Amino acid sequence: MTATVAEPTGARARQTYYWRVRNARTPQSPASAGQAWHIQPGHPGGAYCDLGHEPDPPVHHTPTLLSRSWPTGRRRDEQEFRGGCLACEWEGPVHSGDGFGDGDNEAVEDAHDHCFPGWRTLPPITTVEDRWAVPRSWSRWAQLIARYPAGWENQGAPVVAWRRYRREAHAPPHAGRPRYELHVTRPPRDRGRRPADQEALF
Ligand SMILES: [Zn+2]
Protein backbone atom coordinates (compact mmCIF):
# COMPACT_ATOMS: atom_id res chain seq x y z
CA MET A 1 0.00 0.00 0.00
CA THR A 2 1.33 3.41 -0.93
CA ALA A 3 -1.68 5.48 0.12
CA THR A 4 -0.89 6.83 3.55
CA VAL A 5 -3.49 9.61 3.57
CA ALA A 6 -5.97 9.25 6.43
CA GLU A 7 -9.18 7.93 4.98
CA PRO A 8 -12.55 8.37 6.68
CA THR A 9 -14.14 5.29 8.24
CA GLY A 10 -17.59 3.84 7.72
CA ALA A 11 -18.89 2.47 4.43
CA ARG A 12 -20.73 5.62 3.31
CA ALA A 13 -17.88 7.98 4.12
CA ARG A 14 -15.38 5.70 2.45
CA GLN A 15 -17.48 5.47 -0.68
CA THR A 16 -17.71 9.26 -0.89
CA TYR A 17 -13.96 9.56 -0.42
CA TYR A 18 -13.36 6.92 -3.11
CA TRP A 19 -15.38 8.93 -5.64
CA ARG A 20 -13.55 12.09 -4.66
CA VAL A 21 -10.25 10.37 -5.47
CA ARG A 22 -11.62 8.93 -8.70
CA ASN A 23 -12.98 12.32 -9.75
CA ALA A 24 -9.62 14.01 -9.05
CA ARG A 25 -10.87 16.10 -6.14
CA THR A 26 -7.96 15.06 -3.91
CA PRO A 27 -4.16 15.13 -4.28
CA GLN A 28 -4.28 11.35 -4.82
CA SER A 29 -3.98 9.99 -8.34
CA PRO A 30 -7.44 9.08 -9.68
CA ALA A 31 -5.92 5.85 -10.99
CA SER A 32 -5.13 4.86 -7.41
CA ALA A 33 -8.75 5.15 -6.22
CA GLY A 34 -9.19 1.37 -6.06
CA GLN A 35 -6.53 1.26 -3.35
CA ALA A 36 -8.90 3.17 -1.04
CA TRP A 37 -11.58 1.16 0.75
CA HIS A 38 -14.85 1.44 -1.13
CA ILE A 39 -18.08 -0.46 -1.50
CA GLN A 40 -17.66 -3.44 -3.78
CA PRO A 41 -19.58 -2.76 -7.03
CA GLY A 42 -22.99 -4.42 -6.98
CA HIS A 43 -23.25 -4.39 -3.17
CA PRO A 44 -25.57 -2.02 -1.25
CA GLY A 45 -24.47 1.58 -1.64
CA GLY A 46 -21.92 0.69 -4.32
CA ALA A 47 -21.67 1.29 -8.05
CA TYR A 48 -24.09 -0.74 -10.19
CA CYS A 49 -26.32 -1.51 -7.18
CA ASP A 50 -29.99 -1.09 -8.15
CA LEU A 51 -31.33 -0.88 -4.60
CA GLY A 52 -31.21 2.91 -4.73
CA HIS A 53 -28.75 5.41 -3.26
CA GLU A 54 -30.53 7.29 -0.50
CA PRO A 55 -28.84 10.47 0.74
CA ASP A 56 -29.67 9.59 4.36
CA PRO A 57 -28.41 6.46 6.09
CA PRO A 58 -30.93 3.68 6.69
CA VAL A 59 -32.52 3.60 10.16
CA HIS A 60 -31.32 0.07 10.90
CA HIS A 61 -27.94 -1.62 10.48
CA THR A 62 -27.51 -2.56 6.83
CA PRO A 63 -24.75 -4.91 5.64
CA THR A 64 -22.50 -4.22 2.69
CA LEU A 65 -19.05 -5.23 1.43
CA LEU A 66 -15.95 -3.04 1.29
CA SER A 67 -12.94 -3.84 -0.85
CA ARG A 68 -9.66 -2.42 -2.02
CA SER A 69 -7.00 -3.66 -4.38
CA TRP A 70 -3.67 -2.70 -5.76
CA PRO A 71 -1.42 -3.90 -8.55
CA THR A 72 1.29 -6.38 -7.63
CA GLY A 73 3.15 -6.58 -10.93
CA ARG A 74 1.86 -10.11 -11.21
CA ARG A 75 -1.13 -11.29 -13.16
CA ARG A 76 -3.65 -10.52 -10.44
CA ASP A 77 -4.18 -7.51 -8.23
CA GLU A 78 -3.96 -8.05 -4.51
CA GLN A 79 -7.44 -7.76 -2.99
CA GLU A 80 -8.75 -7.23 0.52
CA PHE A 81 -12.29 -7.28 1.85
CA ARG A 82 -14.09 -6.26 5.03
CA GLY A 83 -17.70 -5.98 6.09
CA GLY A 84 -19.33 -2.56 6.33
CA CYS A 85 -22.64 -1.05 7.43
CA LEU A 86 -24.59 1.70 5.67
CA ALA A 87 -26.15 2.91 8.94
CA CYS A 88 -23.09 3.30 11.17
CA GLU A 89 -19.31 3.39 11.06
CA TRP A 90 -18.81 -0.25 11.98
CA GLU A 91 -16.20 -2.09 9.89
CA GLY A 92 -15.17 -5.72 10.14
CA PRO A 93 -11.71 -7.30 10.17
CA VAL A 94 -9.74 -7.44 6.92
CA HIS A 95 -9.80 -10.64 4.84
CA SER A 96 -7.44 -11.24 1.90
CA GLY A 97 -8.61 -13.30 -1.01
CA ASP A 98 -9.35 -13.51 -4.69
CA GLY A 99 -13.03 -12.63 -4.32
CA PHE A 100 -15.71 -14.90 -5.76
CA GLY A 101 -16.27 -16.41 -2.33
CA ASP A 102 -12.68 -16.16 -1.14
CA GLY A 103 -12.30 -13.29 1.35
CA ASP A 104 -15.49 -11.54 0.27
CA ASN A 105 -17.68 -14.27 1.79
CA GLU A 106 -16.03 -13.97 5.20
CA ALA A 107 -16.45 -10.17 5.12
CA VAL A 108 -20.14 -10.37 4.15
CA GLU A 109 -20.69 -12.84 7.00
CA ASP A 110 -19.00 -10.45 9.46
CA ALA A 111 -21.36 -7.70 8.28
CA HIS A 112 -24.35 -9.94 8.93
CA ASP A 113 -23.03 -10.79 12.40
CA HIS A 114 -23.09 -7.03 13.01
CA CYS A 115 -26.54 -6.36 11.50
CA PHE A 116 -28.41 -9.61 12.18
CA PRO A 117 -26.69 -11.39 15.09
CA GLY A 118 -27.70 -15.03 15.08
CA TRP A 119 -28.42 -15.14 11.32
CA ARG A 120 -26.57 -18.46 11.12
CA THR A 121 -29.53 -20.13 12.87
CA LEU A 122 -32.11 -18.88 10.33
CA PRO A 123 -33.98 -21.69 8.53
CA PRO A 124 -32.05 -22.57 5.37
CA ILE A 125 -33.31 -23.10 1.86
CA THR A 126 -32.00 -26.55 1.03
CA THR A 127 -32.27 -26.89 -2.75
CA VAL A 128 -31.19 -24.71 -5.64
CA GLU A 129 -34.72 -24.79 -7.12
CA ASP A 130 -36.14 -23.41 -3.89
CA ARG A 131 -33.83 -20.41 -3.99
CA TRP A 132 -36.01 -19.30 -6.88
CA ALA A 133 -39.32 -20.88 -5.89
CA VAL A 134 -39.69 -20.01 -2.20
CA PRO A 135 -39.56 -16.21 -2.59
CA ARG A 136 -42.14 -16.48 -5.39
CA SER A 137 -44.63 -18.55 -3.40
CA TRP A 138 -46.67 -16.43 -0.99
CA SER A 139 -47.36 -19.33 1.37
CA ARG A 140 -43.86 -20.81 1.37
CA TRP A 141 -42.31 -17.39 1.87
CA ALA A 142 -44.67 -16.68 4.79
CA GLN A 143 -43.73 -20.05 6.28
CA LEU A 144 -40.01 -19.25 6.04
CA ILE A 145 -40.28 -15.70 7.36
CA ALA A 146 -42.46 -16.81 10.29
CA ARG A 147 -39.29 -18.37 11.71
CA TYR A 148 -37.36 -15.08 11.51
CA PRO A 149 -37.07 -12.70 14.47
CA ALA A 150 -39.73 -9.97 14.41
CA GLY A 151 -38.91 -7.08 12.11
CA TRP A 152 -36.00 -8.78 10.36
CA GLU A 153 -37.79 -9.31 7.07
CA ASN A 154 -38.34 -5.61 6.52
CA GLN A 155 -34.81 -4.78 7.63
CA GLY A 156 -33.34 -6.87 4.82
CA ALA A 157 -32.37 -9.96 6.82
CA PRO A 158 -30.65 -12.50 4.57
CA VAL A 159 -31.98 -15.61 2.95
CA VAL A 160 -29.75 -18.51 3.94
CA ALA A 161 -29.27 -21.34 1.47
CA TRP A 162 -27.15 -24.48 1.46
CA ARG A 163 -24.22 -23.91 -0.83
CA ARG A 164 -23.73 -25.91 -4.00
CA TYR A 165 -19.95 -26.04 -3.80
CA ARG A 166 -17.14 -24.82 -1.60
CA ARG A 167 -16.77 -21.04 -1.67
CA GLU A 168 -19.98 -20.40 -3.57
CA ALA A 169 -20.06 -16.60 -3.39
CA HIS A 170 -22.79 -14.93 -1.39
CA ALA A 171 -25.21 -13.05 -3.67
CA PRO A 172 -25.72 -9.33 -2.96
CA PRO A 173 -29.22 -7.84 -2.73
CA HIS A 174 -30.92 -6.31 -5.75
CA ALA A 175 -34.23 -4.62 -6.46
CA GLY A 176 -36.00 -7.95 -6.93
CA ARG A 177 -34.54 -9.47 -3.74
CA PRO A 178 -33.63 -6.71 -1.27
CA ARG A 179 -31.54 -9.02 0.94
CA TYR A 180 -28.38 -11.05 0.66
CA GLU A 181 -28.57 -14.70 -0.27
CA LEU A 182 -25.93 -16.30 1.95
CA HIS A 183 -24.57 -19.69 0.96
CA VAL A 184 -23.73 -21.79 3.99
CA THR A 185 -22.30 -25.26 4.54
CA ARG A 186 -24.84 -27.97 4.80
CA PRO A 187 -24.75 -29.20 8.41
CA PRO A 188 -22.96 -32.56 8.85
CA ARG A 189 -26.06 -34.19 10.33
CA ASP A 190 -27.88 -33.63 7.06
CA ARG A 191 -25.13 -35.10 4.94
CA GLY A 192 -25.37 -38.65 3.86
CA ARG A 193 -29.13 -38.65 3.68
CA ARG A 194 -28.76 -38.43 -0.04
CA PRO A 195 -25.29 -39.89 -0.60
CA ALA A 196 -25.50 -39.30 -4.33
CA ASP A 197 -25.93 -35.59 -3.72
CA GLN A 198 -22.93 -33.62 -4.85
CA GLU A 199 -22.89 -31.64 -1.63
CA ALA A 200 -21.70 -34.76 0.19
CA LEU A 201 -18.38 -34.46 -1.64
CA PHE A 202 -17.51 -31.35 0.31
ZN1 LIG B 1 -24.21 -0.74 11.77
mmCIF file of N, CA and C in Angstrom, residues 2 109 152:
data_model
loop_
_atom_site.group_PDB
_atom_site.id
_atom_site.type_symbol
_atom_site.label_atom_id
_atom_site.label_comp_id
_atom_site.label_asym_id
_atom_site.label_seq_id
_atom_site.Cartn_x
_atom_site.Cartn_y
_atom_site.Cartn_z
ATOM 1 N N THR A 2 0.596 2.156 -0.893
ATOM 2 C CA THR A 2 1.332 3.409 -0.926
ATOM 3 C C THR A 2 0.502 4.550 -0.360
ATOM 4 N N GLU A 109 -20.174 -12.167 5.796
ATOM 5 C CA GLU A 109 -20.690 -12.837 6.998
ATOM 6 C C GLU A 109 -20.446 -11.984 8.241
ATOM 7 N N TRP A 152 -37.170 -8.519 11.206
ATOM 8 C CA TRP A 152 -35.999 -8.775 10.362
ATOM 9 C C TRP A 152 -36.317 -8.757 8.876
#
